[in-house]
Short mmCIF file of C-alpha atoms and ligand atoms in Angstrom, two decimals:
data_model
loop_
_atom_site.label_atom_id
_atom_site.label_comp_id
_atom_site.label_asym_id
_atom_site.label_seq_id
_atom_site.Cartn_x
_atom_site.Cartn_y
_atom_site.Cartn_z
CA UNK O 1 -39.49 21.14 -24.77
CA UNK O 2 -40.63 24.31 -25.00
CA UNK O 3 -44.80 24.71 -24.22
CA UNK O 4 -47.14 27.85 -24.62
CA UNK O 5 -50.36 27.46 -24.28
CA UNK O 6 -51.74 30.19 -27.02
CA UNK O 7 -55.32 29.85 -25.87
CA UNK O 8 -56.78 28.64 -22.81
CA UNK O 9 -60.48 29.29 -23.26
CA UNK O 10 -63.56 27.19 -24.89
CA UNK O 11 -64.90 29.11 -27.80
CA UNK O 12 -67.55 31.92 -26.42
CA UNK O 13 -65.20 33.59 -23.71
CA UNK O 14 -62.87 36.20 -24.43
CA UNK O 15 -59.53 33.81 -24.30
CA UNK O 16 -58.50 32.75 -27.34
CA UNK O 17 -59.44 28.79 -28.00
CA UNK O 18 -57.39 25.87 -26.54
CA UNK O 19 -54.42 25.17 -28.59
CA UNK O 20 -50.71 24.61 -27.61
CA UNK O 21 -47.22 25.41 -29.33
CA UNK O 22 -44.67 23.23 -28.67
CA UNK O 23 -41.11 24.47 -29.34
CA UNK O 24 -42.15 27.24 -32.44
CA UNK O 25 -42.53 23.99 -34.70
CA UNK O 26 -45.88 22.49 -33.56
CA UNK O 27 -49.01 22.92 -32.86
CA UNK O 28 -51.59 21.03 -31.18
CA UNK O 29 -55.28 22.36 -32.94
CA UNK O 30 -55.83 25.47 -34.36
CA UNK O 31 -58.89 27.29 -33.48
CA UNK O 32 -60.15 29.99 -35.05
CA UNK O 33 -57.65 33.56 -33.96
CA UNK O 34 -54.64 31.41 -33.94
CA UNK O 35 -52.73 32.99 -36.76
CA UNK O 36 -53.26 36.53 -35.34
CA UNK O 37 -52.20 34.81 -31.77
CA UNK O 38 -49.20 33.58 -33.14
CA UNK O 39 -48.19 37.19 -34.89
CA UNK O 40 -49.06 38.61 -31.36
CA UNK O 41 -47.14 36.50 -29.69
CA UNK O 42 -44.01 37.35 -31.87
CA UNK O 43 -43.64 33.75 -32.93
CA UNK O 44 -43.08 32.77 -36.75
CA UNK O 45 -45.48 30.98 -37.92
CA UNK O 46 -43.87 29.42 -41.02
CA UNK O 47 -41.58 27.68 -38.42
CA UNK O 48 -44.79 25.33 -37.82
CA UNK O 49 -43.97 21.65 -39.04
CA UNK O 50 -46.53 19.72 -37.51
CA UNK O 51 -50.30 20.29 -36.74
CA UNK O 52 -52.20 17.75 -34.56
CA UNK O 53 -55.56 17.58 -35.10
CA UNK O 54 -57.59 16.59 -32.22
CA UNK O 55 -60.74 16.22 -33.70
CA UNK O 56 -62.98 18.43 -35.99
CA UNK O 57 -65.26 20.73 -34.15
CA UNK O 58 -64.78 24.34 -35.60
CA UNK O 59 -62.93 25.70 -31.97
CA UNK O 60 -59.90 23.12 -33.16
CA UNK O 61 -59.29 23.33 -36.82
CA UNK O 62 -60.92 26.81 -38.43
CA UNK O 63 -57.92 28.76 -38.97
CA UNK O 64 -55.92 25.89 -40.96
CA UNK O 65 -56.94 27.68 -44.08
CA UNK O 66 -55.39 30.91 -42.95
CA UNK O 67 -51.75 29.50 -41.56
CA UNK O 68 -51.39 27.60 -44.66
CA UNK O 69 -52.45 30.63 -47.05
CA UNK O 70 -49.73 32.65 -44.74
CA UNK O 71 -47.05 30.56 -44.80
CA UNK O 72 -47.22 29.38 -48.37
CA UNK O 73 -48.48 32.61 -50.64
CA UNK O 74 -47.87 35.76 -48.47
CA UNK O 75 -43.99 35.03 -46.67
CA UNK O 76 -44.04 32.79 -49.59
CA UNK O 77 -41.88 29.20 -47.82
CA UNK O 78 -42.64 25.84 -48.82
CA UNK O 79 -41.31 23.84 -46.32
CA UNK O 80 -43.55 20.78 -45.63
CA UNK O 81 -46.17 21.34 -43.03
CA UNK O 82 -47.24 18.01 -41.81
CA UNK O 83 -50.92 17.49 -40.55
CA UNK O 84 -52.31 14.65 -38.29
CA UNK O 85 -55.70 14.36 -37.39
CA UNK O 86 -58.67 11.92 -37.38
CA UNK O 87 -59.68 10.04 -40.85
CA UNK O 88 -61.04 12.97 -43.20
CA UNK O 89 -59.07 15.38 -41.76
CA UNK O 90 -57.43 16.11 -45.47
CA UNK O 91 -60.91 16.17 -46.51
CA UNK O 92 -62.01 18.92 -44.27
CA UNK O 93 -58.99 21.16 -44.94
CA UNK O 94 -60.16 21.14 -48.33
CA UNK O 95 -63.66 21.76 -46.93
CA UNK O 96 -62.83 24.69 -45.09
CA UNK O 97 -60.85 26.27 -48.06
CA UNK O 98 -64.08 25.85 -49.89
CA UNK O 99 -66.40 27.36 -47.51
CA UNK O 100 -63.80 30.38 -47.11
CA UNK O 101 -63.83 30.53 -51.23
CA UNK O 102 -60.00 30.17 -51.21
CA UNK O 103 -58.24 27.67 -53.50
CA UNK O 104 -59.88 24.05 -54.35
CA UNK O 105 -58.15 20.83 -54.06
CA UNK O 106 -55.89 20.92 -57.19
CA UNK O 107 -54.45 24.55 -56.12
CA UNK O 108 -54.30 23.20 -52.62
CA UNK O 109 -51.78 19.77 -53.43
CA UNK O 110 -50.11 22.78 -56.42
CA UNK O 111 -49.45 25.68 -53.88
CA UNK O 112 -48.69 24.17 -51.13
CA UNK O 113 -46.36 21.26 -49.72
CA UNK O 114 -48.95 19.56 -47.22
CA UNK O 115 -48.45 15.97 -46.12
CA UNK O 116 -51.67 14.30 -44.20
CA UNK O 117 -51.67 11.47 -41.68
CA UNK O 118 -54.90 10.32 -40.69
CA UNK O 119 -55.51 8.53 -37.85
CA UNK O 120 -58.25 5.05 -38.07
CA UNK O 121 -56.95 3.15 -34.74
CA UNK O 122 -57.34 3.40 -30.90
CA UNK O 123 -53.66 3.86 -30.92
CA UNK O 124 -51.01 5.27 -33.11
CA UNK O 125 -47.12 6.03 -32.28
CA UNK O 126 -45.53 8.54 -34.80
CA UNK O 127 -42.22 9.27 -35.09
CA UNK O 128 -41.57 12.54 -37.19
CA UNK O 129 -38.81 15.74 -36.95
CA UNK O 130 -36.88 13.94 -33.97
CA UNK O 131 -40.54 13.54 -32.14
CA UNK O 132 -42.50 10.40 -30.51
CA UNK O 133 -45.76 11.11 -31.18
CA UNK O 134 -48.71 9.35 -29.42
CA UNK O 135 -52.13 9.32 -30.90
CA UNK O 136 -54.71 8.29 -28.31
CA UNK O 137 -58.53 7.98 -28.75
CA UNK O 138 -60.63 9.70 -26.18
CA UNK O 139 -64.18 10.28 -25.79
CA UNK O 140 -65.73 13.54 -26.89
CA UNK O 141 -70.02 12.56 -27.26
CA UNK O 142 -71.10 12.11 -30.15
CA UNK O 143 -68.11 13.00 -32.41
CA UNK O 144 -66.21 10.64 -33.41
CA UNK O 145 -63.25 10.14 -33.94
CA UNK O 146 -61.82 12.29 -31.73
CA UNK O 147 -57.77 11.85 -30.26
CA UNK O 148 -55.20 12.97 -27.92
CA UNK O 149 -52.05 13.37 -28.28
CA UNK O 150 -48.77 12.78 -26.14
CA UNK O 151 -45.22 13.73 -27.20
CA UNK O 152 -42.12 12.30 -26.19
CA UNK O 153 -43.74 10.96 -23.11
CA UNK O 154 -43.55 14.72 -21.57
CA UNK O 155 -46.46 16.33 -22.44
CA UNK O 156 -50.16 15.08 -23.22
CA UNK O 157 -52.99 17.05 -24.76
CA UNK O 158 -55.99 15.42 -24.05
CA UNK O 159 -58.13 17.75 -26.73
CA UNK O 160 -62.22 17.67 -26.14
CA UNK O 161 -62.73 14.90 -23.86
CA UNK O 162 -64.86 13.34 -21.39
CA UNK O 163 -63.24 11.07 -18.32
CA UNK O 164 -61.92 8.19 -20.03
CA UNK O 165 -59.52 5.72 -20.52
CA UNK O 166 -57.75 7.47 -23.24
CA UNK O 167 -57.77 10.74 -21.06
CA UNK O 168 -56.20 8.01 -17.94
CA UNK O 169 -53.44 6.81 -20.62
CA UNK O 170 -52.34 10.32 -21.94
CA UNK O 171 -52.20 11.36 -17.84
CA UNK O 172 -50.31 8.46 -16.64
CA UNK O 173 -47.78 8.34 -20.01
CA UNK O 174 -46.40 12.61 -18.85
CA UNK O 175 -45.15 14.64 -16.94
CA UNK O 176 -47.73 17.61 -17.89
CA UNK O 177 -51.09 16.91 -19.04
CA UNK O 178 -52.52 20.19 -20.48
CA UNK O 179 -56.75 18.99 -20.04
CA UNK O 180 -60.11 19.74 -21.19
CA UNK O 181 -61.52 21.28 -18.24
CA UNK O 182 -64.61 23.38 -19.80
CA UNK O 183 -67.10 22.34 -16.12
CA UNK O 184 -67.27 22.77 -13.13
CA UNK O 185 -68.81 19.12 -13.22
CA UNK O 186 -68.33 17.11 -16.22
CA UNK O 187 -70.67 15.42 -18.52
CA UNK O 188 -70.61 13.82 -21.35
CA UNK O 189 -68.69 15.56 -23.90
CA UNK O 190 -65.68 17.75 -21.55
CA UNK O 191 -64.59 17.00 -18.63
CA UNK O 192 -64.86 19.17 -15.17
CA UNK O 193 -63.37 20.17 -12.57
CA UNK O 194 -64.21 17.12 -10.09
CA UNK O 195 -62.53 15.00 -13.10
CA UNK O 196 -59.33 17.07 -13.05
CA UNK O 197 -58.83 17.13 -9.21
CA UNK O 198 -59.29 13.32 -9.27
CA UNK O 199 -57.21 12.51 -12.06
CA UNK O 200 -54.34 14.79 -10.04
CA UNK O 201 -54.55 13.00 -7.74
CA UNK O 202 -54.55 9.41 -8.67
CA UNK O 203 -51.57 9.64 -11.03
CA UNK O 204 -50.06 12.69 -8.78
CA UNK O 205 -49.24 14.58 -12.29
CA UNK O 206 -49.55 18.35 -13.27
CA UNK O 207 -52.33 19.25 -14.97
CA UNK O 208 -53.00 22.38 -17.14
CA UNK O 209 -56.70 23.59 -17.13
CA UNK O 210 -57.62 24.29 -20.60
CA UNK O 211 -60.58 25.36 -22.90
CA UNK O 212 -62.23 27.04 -19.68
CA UNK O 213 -65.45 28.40 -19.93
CA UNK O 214 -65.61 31.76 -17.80
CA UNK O 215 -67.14 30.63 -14.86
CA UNK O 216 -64.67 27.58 -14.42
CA UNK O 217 -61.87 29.38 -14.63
CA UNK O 218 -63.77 31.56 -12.05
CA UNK O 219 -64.20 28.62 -9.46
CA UNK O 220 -61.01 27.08 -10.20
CA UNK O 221 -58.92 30.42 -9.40
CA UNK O 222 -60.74 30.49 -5.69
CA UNK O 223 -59.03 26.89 -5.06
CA UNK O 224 -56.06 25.38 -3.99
CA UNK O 225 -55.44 22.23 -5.66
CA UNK O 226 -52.10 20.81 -5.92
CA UNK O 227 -50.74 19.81 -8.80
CA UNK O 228 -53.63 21.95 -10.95
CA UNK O 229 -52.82 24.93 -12.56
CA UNK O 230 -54.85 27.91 -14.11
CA UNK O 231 -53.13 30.19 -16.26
CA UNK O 232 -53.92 33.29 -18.73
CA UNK O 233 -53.04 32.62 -22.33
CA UNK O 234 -49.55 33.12 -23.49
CA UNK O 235 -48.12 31.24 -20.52
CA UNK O 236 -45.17 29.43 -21.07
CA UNK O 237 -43.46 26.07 -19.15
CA UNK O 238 -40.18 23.83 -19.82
CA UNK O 239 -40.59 20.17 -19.64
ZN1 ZN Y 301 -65.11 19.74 -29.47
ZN1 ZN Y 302 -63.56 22.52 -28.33
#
């Protein structure tokens, strides 16, 4: 699989917004800036098949509205984009369309070829466009639900996420974990720094720091940690 993390920050820094492509066909969140990203980046977005919703905080899902209205009325393809995500996730899409005064519901399902799977358990395995898709439930405060995701037991996502045992399941199930690391310490909605290093180095996987907040990136660039990478957005691995 091909892996490029688009954005690696958390949502007031100048990096774009954590989200991942994975092979030019899917997408793991969408935060606002992701369809200008993508056009930066040279990559096509009407390739996109899948989008995996984490959970619904604006930094993950704001710029649905504006891939869909790309790929469907302006280059004008109507392949089907599939889109998993917790339970109301078709809900919101319509949501945000509203709030951005684009089409309603009916013009939605009319214009454009959107299928929904949304997610009510602790654990769901997908299997979609030659993928294994795991759904895992983590532990981001007080919203709820929110999910990981792991694909073809390669890569995990953990999404926004406190230490948990979802976040210890997507770890020990890949290769490459790409992780919530916002803190330098974590709390109770993202995880930190001293839960990254001792997550490396239980399972001894590689972990990705992502949705960084300035001065974590900052501290985690002075260290050495094995097995922990920090990278600029745009950077690309094979797994
Ligand atoms: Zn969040
Ligand atoms: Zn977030």
């Amino acid at each position: 699989m091909k892996v490029q993390l688009v954005g690696t920050g958390a949502i007031y820094t100048k990096y774009n917004s954590a989200c991942t492509l994975v092979n030019q066909e899917l997408m793991v969140d969408m935060p606002n800036g992701t369809l200008k990203q993508l056009l930066k980046n040279n990559h096509d977005p009407e390739k996109i098949k899948m989008i995996l919703i984490t959970h619904m905080h604006g930094d993950h899902t704001a710029d649905i509205p504006f891939l869909l209205k790309h790929v469907y009325n302006y280059i004008n393809i109507h392949n089907e984009i599939v889109i998993i995500g917790p339970k109301g996730i078709a809900d919101k899409v319509v949501e945000l369309f509203a709030a951005y005064r684009f089409e309603d519901r009916e013009e939605i399902q009319e214009l454009m070829n959107i299928k929904f799977i949304e997610l009510n358990k602790e654990e769901t395995e997908i299997e979609l466009e030659g993928y294994k898709i795991k759904a895992i439930q983590v532990s981001h405060g007080e919203e709820k639900p929110a999910y990981g995701y792991n694909i073809n037991n390669a890569l995990s996502c953990t999404g926004d996420s406190r230490i948990c045992k979802g976040v210890e399941k997507l770890i020990k199930s890949s290769k490459v974990t790409i992780a919530d690391t916002s803190l330098i310490q974590g709390n109770h909605d993202h995880m930190g720094i001293d839960n990254i290093k001792y997550l490396a180095e239980k399972y001894n996987k590689q972990i990705v720091a992502t949705h960084l907040r300035d001065t974590t990136r900052e501290v985690l660039k002075k260290e050495d940690n094995k097995n922990i990478l920090v990278v600029e957005d745009g950077y690309q691995f094979e797994i």
